[in-house]
XYZ file of N, CA, C and O in Angstrom:
548
model
N 0.804 -1.376 -0.160
C 0.079 0.176 0.055
C 0.659 1.000 -0.109
O 0.291 2.557 -0.792
N 1.983 1.469 0.767
C 2.741 2.286 0.998
C 3.726 2.734 -0.709
O 3.532 3.841 -1.137
N 3.983 1.607 -1.035
C 4.547 1.777 -2.619
C 3.674 2.510 -3.384
O 4.093 3.463 -4.329
N 2.130 2.037 -3.553
C 1.172 3.076 -3.827
C 0.992 4.027 -4.024
O 0.748 5.034 -4.850
N 0.866 4.618 -2.787
C 1.103 5.916 -2.327
C 1.966 6.464 -2.976
O 1.978 7.521 -3.534
N 3.660 6.160 -2.804
C 4.509 6.985 -3.290
C 4.278 6.856 -4.552
O 4.828 8.173 -5.470
N 3.870 6.081 -5.621
C 3.879 5.780 -7.078
C 2.747 7.375 -7.047
O 3.005 8.029 -7.775
N 1.783 7.253 -6.544
C 0.327 8.468 -6.721
C 1.179 9.992 -6.325
O 0.776 10.802 -6.918
N 2.438 10.063 -5.704
C 2.896 10.845 -5.541
C 4.250 11.657 -6.353
O 4.682 12.525 -6.332
N 4.345 10.771 -7.213
C 5.318 11.130 -8.177
C 4.806 11.945 -9.064
O 3.672 12.447 -9.620
N 5.939 12.901 -9.752
C 5.220 13.835 -10.699
C 5.276 13.078 -12.056
O 5.277 11.995 -11.988
N 4.091 13.999 -12.477
C 3.646 13.196 -13.771
C 4.442 12.592 -14.985
O 4.698 11.551 -15.312
N 5.786 13.577 -14.958
C 6.812 12.850 -16.052
C 7.443 11.829 -15.460
O 7.766 10.746 -15.763
N 7.798 11.603 -14.018
C 8.330 10.423 -13.355
C 7.203 9.240 -13.157
O 7.836 8.117 -13.433
N 6.096 9.839 -13.211
C 5.113 8.495 -13.581
C 5.084 8.052 -14.998
O 5.360 6.830 -14.801
N 5.328 8.419 -15.643
C 5.536 8.225 -17.577
C 6.674 7.017 -17.689
O 6.823 5.798 -17.827
N 7.788 7.812 -16.953
C 9.309 7.515 -16.986
C 9.258 5.961 -15.855
O 9.889 5.269 -16.663
N 8.951 5.913 -15.239
C 8.428 4.841 -14.193
C 8.185 3.444 -15.044
O 8.360 2.573 -14.902
N 6.583 4.295 -15.548
C 5.616 3.116 -15.982
C 6.690 2.920 -17.562
O 6.362 1.391 -18.028
N 6.841 3.429 -18.288
C 7.516 3.167 -19.480
C 8.889 2.017 -19.063
O 9.293 0.947 -20.034
N 9.798 2.442 -18.068
C 10.533 1.377 -17.566
C 10.240 0.025 -17.331
O 10.600 -0.746 -17.420
N 9.083 -0.166 -16.612
C 8.109 -1.269 -16.042
C 7.404 -1.985 -17.338
O 8.135 -3.671 -17.103
N 7.148 -1.360 -17.809
C 6.727 -2.151 -19.145
C 7.553 -2.033 -20.764
O 7.028 -2.854 -21.194
N 9.143 -2.342 -20.165
C 9.958 -2.213 -21.481
C 9.738 -1.361 -22.508
O 9.949 -1.717 -23.713
N 8.986 -0.321 -22.661
C 9.105 0.622 -23.460
C 10.418 1.619 -23.706
O 10.800 1.394 -24.635
N 11.240 1.868 -22.471
C 12.457 2.440 -22.419
C 13.089 1.169 -21.819
O 12.376 0.893 -20.613
N 14.505 1.954 -21.702
C 15.692 0.650 -20.677
C 15.516 2.048 -19.761
O 15.531 2.888 -19.379
N 16.204 1.405 -18.618
C 16.805 1.717 -17.869
C 18.251 2.629 -18.230
O 19.187 2.747 -19.035
N 18.423 3.855 -17.762
C 19.588 4.968 -18.121
C 20.922 4.685 -16.925
O 21.156 5.752 -16.600
N 21.329 3.606 -17.429
C 22.572 3.190 -16.719
C 23.555 3.762 -16.965
O 24.404 4.187 -16.184
N 24.088 3.927 -17.943
C 24.944 4.582 -18.798
C 25.531 5.989 -18.142
O 26.523 6.477 -17.921
N 24.292 6.800 -17.794
C 24.571 8.142 -17.115
C 23.820 8.212 -15.823
O 23.517 9.304 -15.516
N 23.162 6.916 -15.490
C 22.697 7.181 -14.062
C 24.618 7.413 -12.864
O 25.353 7.338 -13.637
N 23.837 8.432 -11.945
C 25.272 8.536 -11.068
C 25.797 7.637 -10.429
O 26.981 7.625 -10.031
N 24.854 6.939 -10.054
C 25.541 5.447 -9.620
C 26.855 4.824 -10.359
O 27.831 4.436 -10.087
N 26.059 4.730 -11.753
C 27.040 4.054 -12.881
C 28.343 4.736 -12.849
O 29.581 4.316 -12.708
N 28.283 5.909 -13.006
C 29.328 6.996 -13.145
C 30.500 6.583 -11.935
O 31.640 6.632 -11.835
N 29.810 6.854 -10.673
C 30.465 6.923 -9.806
C 31.484 5.449 -9.367
O 32.707 5.675 -9.151
N 30.502 4.213 -9.700
C 30.944 2.645 -9.223
C 32.100 2.505 -10.357
O 33.202 1.948 -10.354
N 31.838 3.088 -11.713
C 32.811 2.756 -13.049
C 33.900 3.923 -13.056
O 34.708 3.815 -13.999
N 34.000 4.796 -12.090
C 35.034 5.696 -12.075
C 36.379 4.995 -12.163
O 36.719 4.561 -11.123
N 37.247 5.386 -13.308
C 38.783 4.528 -13.400
C 39.408 5.150 -12.258
O 40.707 4.719 -11.984
N 39.147 6.300 -11.608
C 40.225 6.905 -10.542
C 40.238 5.970 -9.056
O 41.225 6.289 -8.643
N 38.796 5.794 -9.128
C 38.628 4.901 -7.490
C 38.888 3.263 -7.841
O 40.039 2.574 -6.918
N 38.802 2.674 -8.739
C 38.865 1.037 -9.074
C 39.126 1.004 -10.793
O 38.341 0.676 -10.909
N 40.200 1.176 -11.107
C 40.163 1.342 -12.475
C 40.145 -0.348 -13.155
O 39.246 -0.425 -14.146
N 40.352 -1.360 -12.523
C 40.271 -2.650 -12.835
C 38.678 -3.036 -13.336
O 38.257 -3.693 -14.049
N 37.849 -2.275 -12.458
C 36.514 -2.583 -12.721
C 35.864 -2.404 -13.988
O 35.133 -2.530 -14.335
N 36.403 -0.718 -14.384
C 36.077 -0.111 -15.655
C 36.785 -1.205 -16.705
O 36.200 -0.977 -17.834
N 37.726 -1.354 -16.543
C 38.651 -2.071 -17.314
C 38.361 -3.182 -18.024
O 37.975 -3.795 -19.077
N 37.662 -3.983 -16.622
C 36.983 -5.120 -16.982
C 35.634 -5.469 -17.772
O 35.453 -6.268 -18.682
N 34.668 -4.217 -17.570
C 33.709 -4.047 -18.388
C 33.767 -3.644 -19.314
O 33.245 -4.555 -20.586
N 34.862 -2.861 -19.886
C 35.208 -2.117 -21.280
C 35.644 -3.681 -21.860
O 35.005 -3.793 -23.154
N 36.355 -4.569 -21.254
C 36.752 -5.835 -21.718
C 35.696 -6.647 -22.365
O 35.440 -7.163 -23.183
N 34.663 -6.937 -21.219
C 33.869 -7.761 -21.727
C 32.963 -7.230 -22.819
O 32.364 -7.821 -23.651
N 32.616 -5.957 -22.929
C 31.782 -5.104 -23.837
C 32.393 -5.280 -25.183
O 31.649 -5.749 -26.108
N 33.645 -5.303 -25.115
C 34.488 -5.495 -26.780
C 35.231 -6.640 -26.711
O 35.589 -6.582 -27.986
N 35.053 -7.460 -26.343
C 35.382 -8.884 -26.001
C 36.833 -8.917 -26.444
O 37.605 -9.590 -27.556
N 37.242 -7.911 -25.934
C 38.953 -7.871 -25.883
C 39.594 -7.434 -24.727
O 38.983 -6.131 -24.268
N 40.896 -7.618 -24.250
C 41.599 -7.140 -22.885
C 41.615 -5.388 -23.214
O 42.070 -5.013 -24.632
N 41.093 -4.700 -22.315
C 41.287 -3.199 -22.263
C 41.719 -2.875 -21.264
O 41.452 -3.177 -19.999
N 42.767 -1.730 -21.220
C 43.164 -0.767 -20.396
C 42.763 0.874 -20.227
O 43.153 1.068 -21.404
N 42.394 0.936 -19.379
C 42.371 2.441 -19.414
C 43.468 3.187 -19.380
O 44.076 3.095 -18.348
N 43.779 4.307 -20.421
C 45.348 4.945 -20.061
C 44.527 6.586 -19.525
O 45.280 6.850 -18.570
N 43.778 7.057 -20.007
C 43.373 8.256 -19.496
C 41.895 8.764 -19.889
O 41.413 8.459 -20.501
N 41.498 9.338 -18.867
C 40.087 9.868 -18.769
C 40.181 11.292 -19.439
O 40.906 12.266 -18.519
N 39.244 11.732 -20.447
C 39.449 13.017 -20.850
C 38.329 13.997 -20.203
O 37.397 13.461 -20.183
N 38.846 15.257 -20.128
C 37.717 15.910 -19.167
C 37.117 16.561 -20.275
O 37.125 16.768 -21.334
N 35.914 16.583 -19.634
C 34.631 17.038 -20.433
C 34.697 18.361 -20.903
O 35.424 19.190 -20.411
N 34.098 18.678 -22.300
C 34.878 20.422 -23.071
C 33.519 20.946 -22.469
O 33.941 22.184 -22.869
N 32.657 20.621 -21.714
C 31.794 21.712 -21.528
C 31.979 22.927 -20.167
O 32.691 22.070 -19.260
N 31.783 23.755 -20.074
C 32.375 24.831 -19.451
C 30.594 25.219 -18.693
O 30.753 26.420 -17.998
N 29.874 24.788 -18.843
C 28.509 24.969 -18.143
C 28.482 24.791 -16.661
O 28.933 23.793 -16.554
N 27.416 25.364 -16.114
C 27.388 25.399 -14.809
C 26.552 24.507 -14.555
O 26.733 23.482 -13.393
N 25.449 24.112 -15.616
C 24.352 23.588 -15.047
C 24.830 22.699 -16.772
O 24.510 22.980 -17.702
N 25.037 21.282 -16.502
C 25.350 19.968 -17.609
C 24.157 19.509 -18.090
O 24.371 18.608 -18.717
N 22.916 19.714 -18.464
C 21.542 19.054 -18.249
C 21.658 18.599 -20.130
O 21.198 17.841 -20.133
N 22.348 19.798 -20.448
C 21.827 19.909 -22.021
C 23.217 18.766 -22.758
O 23.242 18.693 -23.683
N 24.256 18.650 -21.897
C 25.555 17.772 -22.437
C 25.220 16.490 -23.119
O 24.499 15.761 -22.164
N 25.706 16.043 -23.678
C 25.035 14.389 -24.134
C 25.931 13.586 -23.909
O 25.834 12.647 -24.012
N 27.330 14.400 -23.579
C 28.318 13.270 -23.095
C 28.937 12.982 -21.996
O 28.516 13.471 -20.970
N 28.806 11.346 -21.467
C 28.835 10.563 -20.187
C 30.368 10.944 -19.768
O 30.781 11.108 -18.833
N 30.834 9.988 -20.438
C 32.404 9.810 -20.531
C 33.251 9.818 -21.716
O 32.676 9.355 -22.749
N 34.700 10.029 -22.046
C 35.183 10.283 -22.470
C 36.773 9.570 -22.185
O 37.143 10.282 -21.265
N 37.144 8.670 -22.400
C 38.368 8.112 -22.200
C 39.135 7.241 -23.454
O 38.627 7.140 -24.670
N 40.406 7.068 -23.310
C 41.243 6.773 -24.242
C 42.000 5.395 -23.508
O 42.166 5.304 -22.317
N 41.467 4.858 -24.015
C 41.828 3.248 -23.966
C 43.050 2.622 -24.903
O 43.289 2.859 -25.767
N 44.020 1.626 -24.228
C 44.643 0.466 -25.007
C 44.209 -0.792 -25.166
O 43.776 -1.225 -24.078
N 44.039 -0.977 -26.643
C 43.589 -2.450 -26.474
C 44.602 -3.665 -26.531
O 45.615 -3.641 -26.199
N 44.054 -4.780 -26.562
C 44.852 -6.069 -26.237
C 46.395 -6.230 -27.348
O 47.470 -6.324 -27.037
N 45.761 -5.636 -28.588
C 47.117 -5.696 -29.547
C 48.124 -4.243 -29.266
O 48.892 -4.240 -30.363
N 47.785 -3.566 -28.555
C 48.738 -2.424 -28.108
C 48.082 -0.881 -28.893
O 48.659 -0.011 -28.782
N 46.889 -1.208 -29.590
C 46.588 0.072 -30.697
C 45.619 0.637 -29.467
O 45.315 0.228 -28.378
N 45.163 2.333 -29.702
C 45.053 3.314 -28.402
C 43.316 3.288 -29.455
O 43.259 3.800 -30.493
N 42.419 3.478 -28.630
C 41.250 4.145 -29.003
C 40.747 4.831 -27.965
O 40.752 5.044 -26.904
N 39.532 5.708 -28.776
C 38.741 6.559 -27.854
C 37.650 5.663 -27.553
O 37.114 5.874 -28.681
N 37.371 5.762 -26.546
C 35.896 5.502 -26.078
C 34.893 6.577 -25.808
O 35.455 7.120 -24.470
N 33.922 6.727 -26.116
C 33.023 8.322 -25.892
C 31.488 7.413 -25.468
O 31.155 6.994 -26.222
N 30.946 7.333 -24.378
C 29.686 7.218 -23.804
C 29.212 8.100 -23.945
O 29.424 9.402 -23.217
N 27.731 8.531 -24.734
C 26.767 9.594 -25.126
C 25.310 9.221 -24.628
O 25.281 7.821 -24.994
N 24.626 10.314 -23.974
C 23.207 10.022 -24.299
C 22.641 9.260 -25.179
O 21.912 8.762 -25.042
N 22.833 10.073 -26.319
C 21.920 9.614 -27.581
C 23.267 9.406 -28.637
O 23.767 10.367 -28.963
N 23.382 8.046 -28.579
C 24.748 7.638 -29.829
C 24.556 8.453 -31.067
O 25.853 8.567 -31.413
N 23.707 8.544 -31.722
C 23.599 8.445 -32.946
C 23.982 10.035 -33.296
O 23.638 10.281 -34.612
N 24.109 10.727 -32.156
C 24.503 12.334 -32.816
C 25.742 12.592 -32.685
O 26.547 13.385 -32.317
N 26.702 11.843 -33.165
C 28.170 11.576 -33.289
C 28.678 11.799 -34.854
O 28.627 11.211 -35.212
N 28.791 13.186 -34.759
C 28.717 13.257 -36.746
C 30.526 12.869 -37.137
O 30.958 12.920 -36.100
N 30.416 12.728 -38.216
C 31.430 12.347 -39.039
C 32.929 13.398 -38.641
O 33.936 13.346 -39.030
N 32.764 14.770 -38.377
C 34.006 15.554 -38.122
C 34.176 15.204 -36.826
O 35.336 15.406 -36.590
N 33.304 14.965 -35.871
C 33.911 14.759 -34.305
C 34.768 13.688 -34.491
O 35.803 13.126 -33.900
N 34.406 12.283 -35.091
C 35.011 11.291 -35.673
C 36.456 11.555 -36.300
O 37.429 10.833 -35.408
N 36.755 11.989 -36.808
C 38.026 12.748 -37.901
C 38.639 13.325 -36.752
O 39.938 13.145 -36.944
N 38.155 14.364 -35.982
C 39.010 14.784 -35.000
C 39.432 14.112 -34.015
O 40.669 13.892 -33.628
N 38.623 13.222 -33.275
C 39.389 12.083 -32.252
C 40.200 10.734 -33.387
O 41.686 10.609 -32.498
N 40.022 10.684 -34.323
C 41.037 9.867 -35.340
C 42.494 10.684 -35.428
O 43.526 10.219 -35.155
N 42.285 11.843 -35.506
C 43.877 12.653 -35.937
C 44.301 12.874 -34.276
O 45.659 12.317 -34.018
N 43.861 12.997 -33.310
C 44.055 12.990 -31.852
C 44.417 11.738 -31.761
O 45.819 11.788 -31.147
N 44.071 10.607 -31.821
C 44.561 9.276 -31.806
C 45.947 8.894 -32.155
O 46.656 8.293 -31.433
N 45.701 9.403 -33.746
C 47.021 8.879 -34.098
C 48.068 9.894 -33.889
O 49.467 9.539 -34.030
N 48.333 10.993 -33.240
C 49.268 11.485 -32.653
C 49.728 11.382 -31.405
O 50.860 11.317 -31.145
N 48.718 11.001 -30.547
C 49.279 10.273 -29.274
C 49.823 9.005 -29.408
O 51.030 8.647 -28.680
N 49.336 8.097 -30.410
C 50.197 6.921 -30.433
C 51.509 6.936 -31.453
O 52.288 6.604 -30.878
N 51.273 8.269 -32.015
C 52.740 8.121 -32.505
C 53.663 8.859 -31.737
O 54.789 8.555 -31.198
N 53.393 9.593 -30.404
C 54.299 10.257 -29.510
C 54.595 8.927 -28.811
O 55.692 9.013 -28.085
N 53.779 7.978 -28.121
C 54.049 6.599 -27.558
C 55.285 6.200 -28.597
O 56.164 5.746 -27.590
N 54.838 5.748 -29.469
C 55.582 5.077 -30.129
C 57.831 5.324 -30.143
O 58.351 5.194 -29.985
N 57.241 7.080 -30.791
C 58.339 7.815 -30.899
C 59.062 8.267 -29.467
O 60.177 7.915 -29.131
N 58.464 7.794 -28.082
C 59.065 7.820 -26.505
C 59.816 6.412 -26.415
O 60.527 6.470 -26.023
N 58.998 5.133 -26.549
C 59.579 3.606 -26.718
C 60.785 3.827 -27.483
O 61.699 3.113 -27.047
N 60.437 4.060 -28.757
C 61.890 4.016 -29.530
C 63.207 5.009 -28.799
O 64.520 4.286 -28.916
N 62.480 6.256 -28.473
C 63.743 6.828 -27.263
C 64.504 6.328 -26.457
O 65.778 6.215 -25.819
N 63.527 5.342 -26.082
C 63.912 4.463 -24.587
C 64.687 3.210 -25.186
O 65.777 3.143 -24.546
N 64.444 2.848 -26.076
C 65.325 1.861 -26.613
C 66.460 2.139 -26.611
O 67.882 1.655 -26.760
N 66.818 3.231 -28.040
C 67.754 3.778 -28.243
C 69.042 4.422 -26.986
O 70.317 4.264 -26.822
N 67.950 4.686 -25.400
C 69.012 5.305 -24.514
C 69.517 4.077 -23.471
O 70.714 4.395 -23.470
N 69.007 2.942 -23.912
C 68.800 1.903 -23.167
C 70.244 1.278 -24.137
O 71.156 0.230 -23.459
N 70.408 1.254 -25.383
C 71.694 0.398 -26.442
C 73.004 0.883 -25.780
O 73.459 2.037 -25.276
């Protein structure tokens, strides 16, 4: 009975969101839920996010860097970006993983910019490894 009373006290938008979730019309917003962001925060327990991403991508992944959000808004409600991280794949290649609220709003120009950034990161890493090998010789 108490749950029904609580349900009746929901605002209209929350009532519809709850009903849509319960009936399968929409799914839960796990990726941008505050709990998910806290639990999967790579600064606290990096192995947790590494394992989660490895399961999704079906290969071993290691988080290298969490990129800061570009937004300077005080209230970030309209931002589509959830998480932006650079990872190293099992074969040593580098990839940028971006979690967005609406994935299909990822334009080609943005993808090209990320590709250029990752190419530069990989070049710098290989150049650094080469310098280390030369110094050790």
